[in-house]
Amino acid sequence: MILIALIVIPALTALAVMFARNARQAKNFSAVGMSNQLITSFYLLFIFLKERAAGNTEAILFGNRFEWYPALNINFDIGVDGISVAMILLTSIVIFTGIFASWEVKDQYREFFASLIILATGVFGFFISLDLFVMFLFFELAVIPMYLLIGIWGSGKKEYSAMKLTLMLMAGSALLVVGILGIYFHSDVNGVHSFNILELTQQQFPIEMQRIFFPITFIGFGVIGALFPFHTWSPDGHSSAPTAVSMLHAGVLMKLGGYGCLKVAIGLMPEAAHELAWIFLILTSISVIYGALGVIAQSDLKYINAYSSVSHCGLVLFAVLMLNETAANGAVLQMISHGLMTALFFALIGMLYSRTHTRIVHEMGGLMKVLPFLSVCYVIAGLASLGLPGLSGFVAEMTIFVGAFQHPDMFHRVITIMAISSIVVTAVYILRVVGSLLMGPIKKEAYQHLEPAKWHEKLATVTLIVAIVIIGIAPLWLSDMIMGSLGAILD
């Protein structure tokens, strides 16, 4: 029942928020609901690790099935493995901090918080689903609120960005429908078709079928994972989205792509994955390098973080295509690490913008003198992004590159070296931005009197930093939990 609770809690919270009498009550309902969600997620982690420690080696734990539409053999199948638990924990942390980062929202506050929490509900449902059709429904539930959240509460070219993002993600969804139906109609479980992922993993799909539906499914999920050349929605979407939406979008929503590519496209069609991986490795390598180089040309903090996300999420897809457990472990660690640090970046950008009313790097400077707390947080986020040991980014990237270099093929090793070069570019732009933003003289007289960080801002940023440091210092429990689930996907 704990998995049902992960959907019911946010759904009831969103409903309660819609009946809030004022902004304070809406925020309190949201904070209480997402605090409960965070506690529930930690409890799920605790009982999952307890089951594993007790010797339970089942691929999926806490599984349950509720009949939904027998005519098409669609069922509400739920369950989690180590990867799902890790992603659920990430989502809980990001939505919890996102609520506090949005504490100042006053315009249409009921609709804003309800839409944000509904989006999170879709993400939670996606990660616990074991039925492809139900997983797709939750995928859509997570994507659709983005249009409203950016179009109504966004800034700049918000209508254009919302439309572009929605149309491109809908195009990805259309590919997913084709891919999922292709898998369904080629399945045969005791004479009937199936959407159940556990049953589908036991199938041996013909290679001809896999050659058609693997690329369709991989691209379908890859669009939301900012796979080159389908990434163009990402910078515009991130730049126009309000703070919490950017946090949730980059921190969690983009991870649906990596998760789906690993567990559905590769997990169900492994032979085609081995045969066609080189094509997508080229595309993901372009994502990694192009995203990093793209940052250097930007001066808007949100665009900087958006292009950086293209590079880091490209690294996730790059790693899963190496098709070995070490690299895939690194991919999941990177999803979690990037989710935390990009949420921290976007939260800080929103906090700085609310005080300086600009996101342009060269218009700011010397903020360390007037905003020491937020500045230190920004430095920590930057150090995590460039992979400093002791922070989550180092663990994730090192695992990816070690796993990728384990591949015996020369092509894979050469392309890995190219991807590794992005580390240097990342260090250049992080240090450049930190230097321009925080060091040197204060650019404007008005910046002398900026308001220091408030309690809710400190709560949001410290929570994310603690998570980044814990993973950086003690990654073994998380790595073991993920590795325990990868064998069932990649074998």
Short mmCIF file of C-alpha atoms in Angstrom, two decimals:
data_model
loop_
_atom_site.label_atom_id
_atom_site.label_comp_id
_atom_site.label_asym_id
_atom_site.label_seq_id
_atom_site.Cartn_x
_atom_site.Cartn_y
_atom_site.Cartn_z
CA MET A 1 0.00 0.00 0.00
CA ILE A 2 2.94 2.32 0.41
CA LEU A 3 3.18 2.68 -3.39
CA ILE A 4 -0.49 3.64 -3.58
CA ALA A 5 0.22 6.24 -0.90
CA LEU A 6 2.88 7.79 -3.15
CA ILE A 7 0.13 8.69 -5.61
CA VAL A 8 -2.70 9.37 -3.18
CA ILE A 9 -0.78 11.83 -0.98
CA PRO A 10 0.07 14.30 -3.77
CA ALA A 11 -3.35 13.86 -5.40
CA LEU A 12 -5.15 14.69 -2.12
CA THR A 13 -2.72 17.54 -1.50
CA ALA A 14 -3.50 19.07 -4.90
CA LEU A 15 -7.22 18.73 -4.16
CA ALA A 16 -6.85 20.35 -0.74
CA VAL A 17 -4.85 23.22 -2.23
CA MET A 18 -7.69 23.99 -4.65
CA PHE A 19 -10.01 24.54 -1.66
CA ALA A 20 -7.54 26.71 0.28
CA ARG A 21 -9.05 29.96 1.52
CA ASN A 22 -5.92 32.07 1.04
CA ALA A 23 -2.32 31.97 -0.13
CA ARG A 24 -0.95 31.08 3.31
CA GLN A 25 -3.28 28.09 3.58
CA ALA A 26 -2.43 26.94 0.04
CA LYS A 27 1.29 27.05 0.86
CA ASN A 28 0.78 25.29 4.18
CA PHE A 29 -1.27 22.52 2.56
CA SER A 30 1.42 22.09 -0.10
CA ALA A 31 4.23 22.05 2.45
CA VAL A 32 2.51 19.55 4.74
CA GLY A 33 1.54 17.29 1.84
CA MET A 34 4.99 17.22 0.28
CA SER A 35 6.63 16.81 3.70
CA ASN A 36 4.49 13.69 4.18
CA GLN A 37 5.48 12.57 0.70
CA LEU A 38 9.15 13.00 1.57
CA ILE A 39 8.72 11.01 4.80
CA THR A 40 6.86 8.28 2.92
CA SER A 41 9.67 8.10 0.34
CA PHE A 42 12.30 7.73 3.05
CA TYR A 43 10.19 5.01 4.67
CA LEU A 44 10.00 3.25 1.28
CA LEU A 45 13.79 3.44 1.06
CA PHE A 46 14.12 2.04 4.58
CA ILE A 47 11.85 -0.97 4.03
CA PHE A 48 13.38 -1.60 0.58
CA LEU A 49 16.89 -1.77 2.04
CA LYS A 50 15.58 -3.86 4.93
CA GLU A 51 14.08 -6.40 2.50
CA ARG A 52 17.33 -6.58 0.53
CA ALA A 53 19.35 -6.99 3.73
CA ALA A 54 17.03 -9.83 4.73
CA GLY A 55 17.95 -11.65 1.52
CA ASN A 56 14.93 -10.82 -0.65
CA THR A 57 16.41 -10.81 -4.18
CA GLU A 58 13.16 -10.45 -6.11
CA ALA A 59 13.64 -8.04 -9.03
CA ILE A 60 10.54 -6.08 -8.01
CA LEU A 61 9.41 -5.48 -4.44
CA PHE A 62 6.02 -4.42 -3.05
CA GLY A 63 4.36 -5.41 -6.33
CA ASN A 64 0.61 -5.30 -6.68
CA ARG A 65 -1.92 -5.65 -9.47
CA PHE A 66 -5.34 -4.11 -9.86
CA GLU A 67 -7.43 -5.05 -12.87
CA TRP A 68 -8.29 -1.98 -14.92
CA TYR A 69 -9.30 -2.76 -18.53
CA PRO A 70 -9.40 -6.54 -19.15
CA ALA A 71 -10.44 -6.21 -22.79
CA LEU A 72 -6.93 -4.98 -23.68
CA ASN A 73 -5.19 -6.68 -20.73
CA ILE A 74 -4.33 -3.30 -19.19
CA ASN A 75 -3.79 -3.47 -15.44
CA PHE A 76 -2.66 -1.11 -12.75
CA ASP A 77 0.56 -3.04 -12.08
CA ILE A 78 2.89 -1.39 -9.61
CA GLY A 79 6.18 -2.28 -7.94
CA VAL A 80 9.66 -0.89 -7.42
CA ASP A 81 13.27 -1.90 -7.86
CA GLY A 82 16.36 -0.07 -6.62
CA ILE A 83 16.33 2.36 -9.54
CA SER A 84 12.68 3.27 -8.99
CA VAL A 85 13.24 3.86 -5.29
CA ALA A 86 16.18 6.15 -6.02
CA MET A 87 14.15 8.17 -8.53
CA ILE A 88 11.16 8.40 -6.16
CA LEU A 89 13.45 9.76 -3.45
CA LEU A 90 14.89 12.31 -5.89
CA THR A 91 11.39 13.43 -6.92
CA SER A 92 10.28 13.80 -3.31
CA ILE A 93 13.28 15.97 -2.44
CA VAL A 94 12.90 18.19 -5.51
CA ILE A 95 9.15 18.77 -5.13
CA PHE A 96 9.58 19.39 -1.37
CA THR A 97 12.24 22.03 -2.00
CA GLY A 98 10.33 23.39 -4.99
CA ILE A 99 7.37 24.22 -2.77
CA PHE A 100 9.55 26.32 -0.47
CA ALA A 101 11.36 27.92 -3.41
CA SER A 102 7.89 29.05 -4.62
CA TRP A 103 6.87 30.50 -1.26
CA GLU A 104 6.53 34.03 -2.71
CA VAL A 105 4.06 33.06 -5.47
CA LYS A 106 0.96 35.22 -5.06
CA ASP A 107 -0.69 35.18 -8.48
CA GLN A 108 -3.30 32.39 -8.88
CA TYR A 109 -1.56 30.54 -6.08
CA ARG A 110 -4.13 27.71 -5.78
CA GLU A 111 -3.82 26.76 -9.43
CA PHE A 112 -0.02 27.11 -9.36
CA PHE A 113 0.62 24.82 -6.40
CA ALA A 114 -2.05 22.33 -7.50
CA SER A 115 -0.57 22.12 -11.04
CA LEU A 116 2.92 21.70 -9.64
CA ILE A 117 1.84 18.85 -7.37
CA ILE A 118 -0.22 17.17 -10.12
CA LEU A 119 2.92 17.20 -12.26
CA ALA A 120 4.78 15.47 -9.44
CA THR A 121 1.94 12.95 -9.09
CA GLY A 122 2.47 11.95 -12.71
CA VAL A 123 6.19 11.48 -12.08
CA PHE A 124 5.61 9.30 -9.01
CA GLY A 125 3.09 7.20 -10.93
CA PHE A 126 5.54 6.81 -13.82
CA PHE A 127 8.27 5.45 -11.57
CA ILE A 128 6.08 2.86 -9.82
CA SER A 129 4.27 1.62 -12.97
CA LEU A 130 4.97 -1.85 -14.31
CA ASP A 131 2.35 -1.63 -17.07
CA LEU A 132 3.51 0.20 -20.19
CA PHE A 133 0.10 1.71 -20.89
CA VAL A 134 -0.35 3.01 -17.34
CA MET A 135 3.24 4.26 -17.37
CA PHE A 136 2.44 6.23 -20.52
CA LEU A 137 -0.67 7.73 -18.91
CA PHE A 138 1.38 8.96 -15.95
CA PHE A 139 3.99 10.26 -18.41
CA GLU A 140 1.32 12.40 -20.03
CA LEU A 141 0.00 13.52 -16.64
CA ALA A 142 3.50 14.80 -15.84
CA VAL A 143 4.00 16.57 -19.17
CA ILE A 144 0.67 18.35 -19.72
CA PRO A 145 0.76 20.66 -16.62
CA MET A 146 4.03 22.07 -17.94
CA TYR A 147 2.11 23.94 -20.64
CA LEU A 148 -0.03 25.74 -18.06
CA LEU A 149 2.78 26.32 -15.58
CA ILE A 150 5.04 27.96 -18.17
CA GLY A 151 2.30 29.64 -20.22
CA ILE A 152 0.61 31.28 -17.19
CA TRP A 153 3.30 31.76 -14.54
CA GLY A 154 6.36 31.92 -16.78
CA SER A 155 8.33 34.95 -17.99
CA GLY A 156 9.81 36.27 -21.24
CA LYS A 157 8.61 34.39 -24.31
CA LYS A 158 6.44 32.18 -22.12
CA GLU A 159 3.65 31.44 -24.62
CA TYR A 160 6.16 30.55 -27.35
CA SER A 161 8.24 28.43 -24.98
CA ALA A 162 5.22 26.62 -23.55
CA MET A 163 3.88 25.87 -27.03
CA LYS A 164 7.27 24.71 -28.34
CA LEU A 165 7.91 22.48 -25.34
CA THR A 166 4.45 20.94 -25.42
CA LEU A 167 4.46 20.28 -29.16
CA MET A 168 7.89 18.64 -29.08
CA LEU A 169 7.06 16.51 -26.06
CA MET A 170 3.75 15.54 -27.67
CA ALA A 171 5.68 14.47 -30.77
CA GLY A 172 7.84 12.33 -28.50
CA SER A 173 4.66 10.94 -26.92
CA ALA A 174 3.34 10.02 -30.37
CA LEU A 175 6.51 8.02 -31.00
CA LEU A 176 6.09 6.36 -27.62
CA VAL A 177 2.55 5.28 -28.48
CA VAL A 178 3.83 3.65 -31.67
CA GLY A 179 6.68 1.98 -29.78
CA ILE A 180 4.48 0.71 -26.94
CA LEU A 181 1.84 -0.63 -29.33
CA GLY A 182 4.56 -2.32 -31.38
CA ILE A 183 5.80 -4.10 -28.25
CA TYR A 184 2.26 -4.97 -27.19
CA PHE A 185 1.19 -6.50 -30.50
CA HIS A 186 4.38 -8.56 -30.77
CA SER A 187 4.01 -9.96 -27.25
CA ASP A 188 2.49 -13.34 -26.52
CA VAL A 189 1.87 -14.29 -22.89
CA ASN A 190 -0.16 -17.47 -22.80
CA GLY A 191 -1.84 -16.52 -26.05
CA VAL A 192 -2.67 -12.91 -25.20
CA HIS A 193 -0.89 -9.59 -25.68
CA SER A 194 0.55 -7.87 -22.61
CA PHE A 195 1.63 -4.43 -21.43
CA ASN A 196 3.23 -5.84 -18.27
CA ILE A 197 6.96 -5.03 -18.21
CA LEU A 198 7.87 -8.09 -16.12
CA GLU A 199 6.07 -10.38 -18.56
CA LEU A 200 7.56 -8.56 -21.55
CA THR A 201 11.11 -9.03 -20.26
CA GLN A 202 10.54 -12.78 -20.58
CA GLN A 203 9.67 -12.38 -24.28
CA GLN A 204 12.14 -12.95 -27.08
CA PHE A 205 11.07 -10.39 -29.65
CA PRO A 206 12.21 -10.99 -33.25
CA ILE A 207 15.23 -8.89 -34.21
CA GLU A 208 13.34 -7.48 -37.20
CA MET A 209 10.69 -6.14 -34.82
CA GLN A 210 13.34 -4.75 -32.46
CA ARG A 211 15.11 -2.91 -35.30
CA ILE A 212 11.90 -1.01 -35.99
CA PHE A 213 10.59 -0.30 -32.51
CA PHE A 214 13.82 0.17 -30.52
CA PRO A 215 14.78 3.46 -32.27
CA ILE A 216 11.17 4.68 -32.14
CA THR A 217 10.92 4.01 -28.40
CA PHE A 218 14.41 5.32 -27.63
CA ILE A 219 13.77 8.59 -29.48
CA GLY A 220 10.29 8.84 -27.91
CA PHE A 221 11.82 8.84 -24.44
CA GLY A 222 14.97 10.63 -25.64
CA VAL A 223 13.02 13.75 -26.62
CA ILE A 224 12.23 14.49 -22.97
CA GLY A 225 15.81 13.57 -22.10
CA ALA A 226 17.05 16.35 -24.44
CA LEU A 227 18.55 13.96 -26.99
CA PHE A 228 20.24 15.85 -29.86
CA PRO A 229 18.71 17.11 -32.20
CA PHE A 230 15.41 17.01 -30.29
CA HIS A 231 16.68 19.12 -27.39
CA THR A 232 15.68 22.58 -28.63
CA TRP A 233 12.62 22.78 -26.39
CA SER A 234 14.86 22.60 -23.31
CA PRO A 235 16.67 25.99 -23.24
CA ASP A 236 13.54 27.98 -24.14
CA GLY A 237 11.36 25.98 -21.74
CA HIS A 238 13.77 26.37 -18.83
CA SER A 239 14.35 30.07 -19.42
CA SER A 240 10.65 30.89 -19.41
CA ALA A 241 9.53 28.60 -16.59
CA PRO A 242 9.01 29.87 -13.03
CA THR A 243 11.59 28.76 -10.47
CA ALA A 244 9.93 25.64 -9.05
CA VAL A 245 8.88 24.48 -12.51
CA SER A 246 12.46 24.76 -13.78
CA MET A 247 13.59 22.82 -10.72
CA LEU A 248 11.06 20.06 -11.28
CA HIS A 249 11.47 20.08 -15.04
CA ALA A 250 15.25 19.79 -15.15
CA GLY A 251 15.55 17.97 -11.85
CA VAL A 252 12.96 15.27 -12.40
CA LEU A 253 10.99 15.45 -15.64
CA MET A 254 14.01 15.10 -17.91
CA LYS A 255 14.93 11.95 -15.97
CA LEU A 256 11.82 10.21 -17.32
CA GLY A 257 13.74 10.06 -20.60
CA GLY A 258 16.81 8.28 -19.23
CA TYR A 259 14.69 5.98 -17.08
CA GLY A 260 12.44 5.02 -20.01
CA CYS A 261 15.35 4.50 -22.41
CA LEU A 262 17.02 2.16 -19.91
CA LYS A 263 14.07 0.13 -18.63
CA VAL A 264 11.82 0.05 -21.69
CA ALA A 265 13.80 0.59 -24.90
CA ILE A 266 16.99 -1.24 -23.86
CA GLY A 267 15.43 -3.57 -21.27
CA LEU A 268 12.80 -4.98 -23.66
CA MET A 269 14.75 -4.83 -26.94
CA PRO A 270 18.37 -5.59 -25.99
CA GLU A 271 19.48 -7.12 -29.31
CA ALA A 272 18.55 -4.03 -31.31
CA ALA A 273 20.13 -1.90 -28.58
CA HIS A 274 23.45 -3.69 -29.09
CA GLU A 275 23.13 -3.41 -32.86
CA LEU A 276 22.06 0.24 -33.10
CA ALA A 277 23.68 1.77 -30.02
CA TRP A 278 26.50 3.34 -32.08
CA ILE A 279 24.04 5.63 -33.88
CA PHE A 280 22.63 7.02 -30.66
CA LEU A 281 26.07 7.16 -29.05
CA ILE A 282 27.05 9.67 -31.73
CA LEU A 283 23.92 11.72 -31.05
CA THR A 284 24.39 11.65 -27.27
CA SER A 285 28.06 12.59 -27.62
CA ILE A 286 26.97 15.62 -29.62
CA SER A 287 24.51 16.44 -26.80
CA VAL A 288 27.30 16.26 -24.22
CA ILE A 289 29.79 18.41 -26.12
CA TYR A 290 27.34 20.75 -27.84
CA GLY A 291 25.53 21.43 -24.55
CA ALA A 292 28.80 22.25 -22.77
CA LEU A 293 30.04 24.50 -25.60
CA GLY A 294 26.60 26.10 -25.86
CA VAL A 295 26.88 27.31 -22.27
CA ILE A 296 29.94 29.42 -23.06
CA ALA A 297 27.97 31.47 -25.57
CA GLN A 298 25.22 32.29 -23.04
CA SER A 299 24.95 35.22 -20.65
CA ASP A 300 21.50 34.47 -19.15
CA LEU A 301 21.82 32.29 -16.03
CA LYS A 302 18.79 30.18 -16.94
CA TYR A 303 20.07 29.53 -20.44
CA ILE A 304 23.46 28.63 -18.94
CA ASN A 305 21.84 26.05 -16.68
CA ALA A 306 19.57 24.83 -19.48
CA TYR A 307 22.45 24.12 -21.89
CA SER A 308 24.39 22.58 -19.03
CA SER A 309 21.41 20.27 -18.46
CA VAL A 310 21.47 19.24 -22.13
CA SER A 311 25.11 18.23 -21.64
CA HIS A 312 24.58 16.40 -18.33
CA CYS A 313 21.41 14.61 -19.47
CA GLY A 314 23.20 13.69 -22.69
CA LEU A 315 25.75 11.98 -20.46
CA VAL A 316 22.94 9.90 -18.94
CA LEU A 317 21.79 8.59 -22.34
CA PHE A 318 25.43 8.16 -23.40
CA ALA A 319 26.06 5.92 -20.37
CA VAL A 320 22.99 3.69 -20.77
CA LEU A 321 24.03 3.03 -24.39
CA MET A 322 27.32 1.52 -23.18
CA LEU A 323 25.15 -1.44 -22.14
CA ASN A 324 27.19 -2.52 -19.14
CA GLU A 325 26.27 -2.39 -15.49
CA THR A 326 28.99 0.03 -14.37
CA ALA A 327 28.11 2.69 -16.94
CA ALA A 328 24.37 2.19 -16.36
CA ASN A 329 24.94 2.55 -12.63
CA GLY A 330 26.72 5.82 -13.38
CA ALA A 331 23.79 6.90 -15.56
CA VAL A 332 21.31 6.48 -12.69
CA LEU A 333 23.71 8.19 -10.26
CA GLN A 334 24.04 11.02 -12.78
CA MET A 335 20.25 11.33 -13.02
CA ILE A 336 20.06 11.75 -9.26
CA SER A 337 23.10 14.00 -8.97
CA HIS A 338 22.04 16.25 -11.84
CA GLY A 339 18.47 16.33 -10.50
CA LEU A 340 19.69 17.66 -7.17
CA MET A 341 22.29 20.13 -8.40
CA THR A 342 20.24 21.57 -11.25
CA ALA A 343 17.30 22.02 -8.87
CA LEU A 344 19.70 23.89 -6.58
CA PHE A 345 20.95 26.01 -9.49
CA PHE A 346 17.46 26.96 -10.64
CA ALA A 347 16.33 27.68 -7.07
CA LEU A 348 19.30 30.01 -6.58
CA ILE A 349 18.78 31.71 -9.94
CA GLY A 350 15.18 32.43 -8.95
CA MET A 351 16.29 33.80 -5.58
CA LEU A 352 18.93 36.04 -7.17
CA TYR A 353 16.50 37.26 -9.81
CA SER A 354 13.89 38.19 -7.20
CA ARG A 355 16.49 40.52 -5.67
CA THR A 356 18.47 41.86 -8.65
CA HIS A 357 15.72 41.63 -11.30
CA THR A 358 18.23 40.38 -13.83
CA ARG A 359 19.62 37.03 -14.91
CA ILE A 360 22.38 38.46 -17.11
CA VAL A 361 25.77 37.51 -15.72
CA HIS A 362 27.69 40.67 -16.66
CA GLU A 363 25.04 42.84 -15.00
CA MET A 364 25.86 41.27 -11.64
CA GLY A 365 29.06 41.08 -9.63
CA GLY A 366 30.37 41.09 -6.09
CA LEU A 367 27.27 39.31 -4.75
CA MET A 368 29.42 37.36 -2.29
CA LYS A 369 29.74 40.56 -0.24
CA VAL A 370 26.02 41.21 0.07
CA LEU A 371 24.50 37.73 -0.29
CA PRO A 372 27.05 35.41 1.35
CA PHE A 373 24.65 32.53 2.07
CA LEU A 374 23.20 32.33 -1.44
CA SER A 375 26.65 32.87 -2.95
CA VAL A 376 28.18 29.97 -1.03
CA CYS A 377 25.27 27.78 -2.11
CA TYR A 378 25.92 28.79 -5.73
CA VAL A 379 29.60 27.89 -5.39
CA ILE A 380 28.67 24.46 -3.97
CA ALA A 381 26.27 23.85 -6.86
CA GLY A 382 29.00 24.85 -9.30
CA LEU A 383 31.57 22.58 -7.69
CA ALA A 384 29.09 19.68 -7.81
CA SER A 385 28.46 20.40 -11.49
CA LEU A 386 32.15 20.30 -12.42
CA GLY A 387 32.62 17.05 -10.48
CA LEU A 388 34.54 17.99 -7.34
CA PRO A 389 35.34 14.92 -5.17
CA GLY A 390 33.10 14.72 -2.10
CA LEU A 391 30.05 15.89 -4.03
CA SER A 392 27.56 13.79 -5.98
CA GLY A 393 28.73 14.91 -9.44
CA PHE A 394 32.15 13.34 -9.02
CA VAL A 395 30.77 9.91 -8.11
CA ALA A 396 28.31 9.90 -11.00
CA GLU A 397 30.68 11.08 -13.72
CA MET A 398 33.57 8.89 -12.64
CA THR A 399 31.31 5.82 -12.64
CA ILE A 400 30.07 6.69 -16.13
CA PHE A 401 33.52 7.21 -17.61
CA VAL A 402 35.03 4.13 -15.95
CA GLY A 403 32.09 2.04 -17.16
CA ALA A 404 32.26 3.50 -20.66
CA PHE A 405 36.00 2.88 -20.90
CA GLN A 406 35.46 -0.75 -19.89
CA HIS A 407 33.89 -1.31 -23.30
CA PRO A 408 36.44 -3.25 -25.37
CA ASP A 409 35.48 -1.64 -28.69
CA MET A 410 37.82 1.14 -29.91
CA PHE A 411 34.93 3.25 -31.22
CA HIS A 412 33.38 3.32 -27.74
CA ARG A 413 36.69 4.30 -26.14
CA VAL A 414 37.34 7.11 -28.62
CA ILE A 415 33.86 8.51 -28.18
CA THR A 416 34.28 8.25 -24.40
CA ILE A 417 37.42 10.37 -24.57
CA MET A 418 35.47 12.96 -26.56
CA ALA A 419 32.74 12.97 -23.90
CA ILE A 420 35.33 13.31 -21.12
CA SER A 421 36.56 16.52 -22.76
CA SER A 422 33.28 18.12 -21.69
CA ILE A 423 34.63 18.15 -18.11
CA VAL A 424 37.19 20.77 -19.09
CA VAL A 425 34.57 22.91 -20.81
CA THR A 426 32.29 22.56 -17.78
CA ALA A 427 35.07 23.74 -15.46
CA VAL A 428 35.68 26.78 -17.72
CA TYR A 429 32.09 28.00 -17.75
CA ILE A 430 31.40 27.25 -14.08
CA LEU A 431 34.47 29.13 -12.89
CA ARG A 432 33.77 31.98 -15.31
CA VAL A 433 30.18 32.39 -14.12
CA VAL A 434 31.08 32.10 -10.43
CA GLY A 435 33.84 34.67 -10.87
CA SER A 436 31.65 37.16 -12.75
CA LEU A 437 28.64 36.71 -10.51
CA LEU A 438 30.11 36.58 -7.05
CA MET A 439 33.60 38.09 -7.14
CA GLY A 440 34.89 41.57 -7.91
CA PRO A 441 33.22 44.92 -7.23
CA ILE A 442 29.46 45.30 -6.78
CA LYS A 443 28.06 46.37 -10.15
CA LYS A 444 25.16 48.55 -8.99
CA GLU A 445 24.59 50.73 -5.95
CA ALA A 446 21.16 49.12 -5.45
CA TYR A 447 22.86 45.76 -4.89
CA GLN A 448 24.39 47.09 -1.65
CA HIS A 449 21.07 46.59 0.12
CA LEU A 450 19.82 43.25 -1.19
CA GLU A 451 17.64 41.26 1.18
CA PRO A 452 19.45 38.27 2.75
CA ALA A 453 18.15 34.72 2.32
CA LYS A 454 14.83 33.97 4.02
CA TRP A 455 14.05 30.88 6.10
CA HIS A 456 12.18 29.07 3.34
CA GLU A 457 15.00 29.77 0.88
CA LYS A 458 17.55 28.41 3.35
CA LEU A 459 15.42 25.31 3.94
CA ALA A 460 15.17 24.59 0.19
CA THR A 461 18.85 25.13 -0.59
CA VAL A 462 20.26 23.40 2.50
CA THR A 463 18.08 20.32 1.88
CA LEU A 464 19.45 19.98 -1.65
CA ILE A 465 23.05 20.59 -0.55
CA VAL A 466 22.79 17.98 2.22
CA ALA A 467 21.57 15.42 -0.32
CA ILE A 468 24.42 16.30 -2.73
CA VAL A 469 27.02 15.95 0.02
CA ILE A 470 25.59 12.69 1.43
CA ILE A 471 25.74 11.05 -2.00
CA GLY A 472 29.21 12.47 -2.60
CA ILE A 473 30.61 11.22 0.70
CA ALA A 474 28.69 7.95 1.07
CA PRO A 475 27.61 6.73 -2.37
CA LEU A 476 27.96 2.99 -1.71
CA TRP A 477 24.44 2.35 -0.34
CA LEU A 478 22.90 4.08 -3.35
CA SER A 479 25.23 2.46 -5.86
CA ASP A 480 24.58 -1.01 -4.40
CA MET A 481 20.84 -0.44 -4.48
CA ILE A 482 20.98 0.55 -8.16
CA MET A 483 23.40 -2.22 -9.16
CA GLY A 484 21.10 -4.81 -7.60
CA SER A 485 18.45 -3.90 -10.17
CA LEU A 486 20.55 -3.49 -13.28
CA GLY A 487 21.25 -7.19 -13.76
CA ALA A 488 17.59 -7.88 -14.51
CA ILE A 489 17.58 -5.13 -17.17
CA LEU A 490 20.90 -5.63 -18.95
CA ASP A 491 21.33 -9.42 -18.78
#
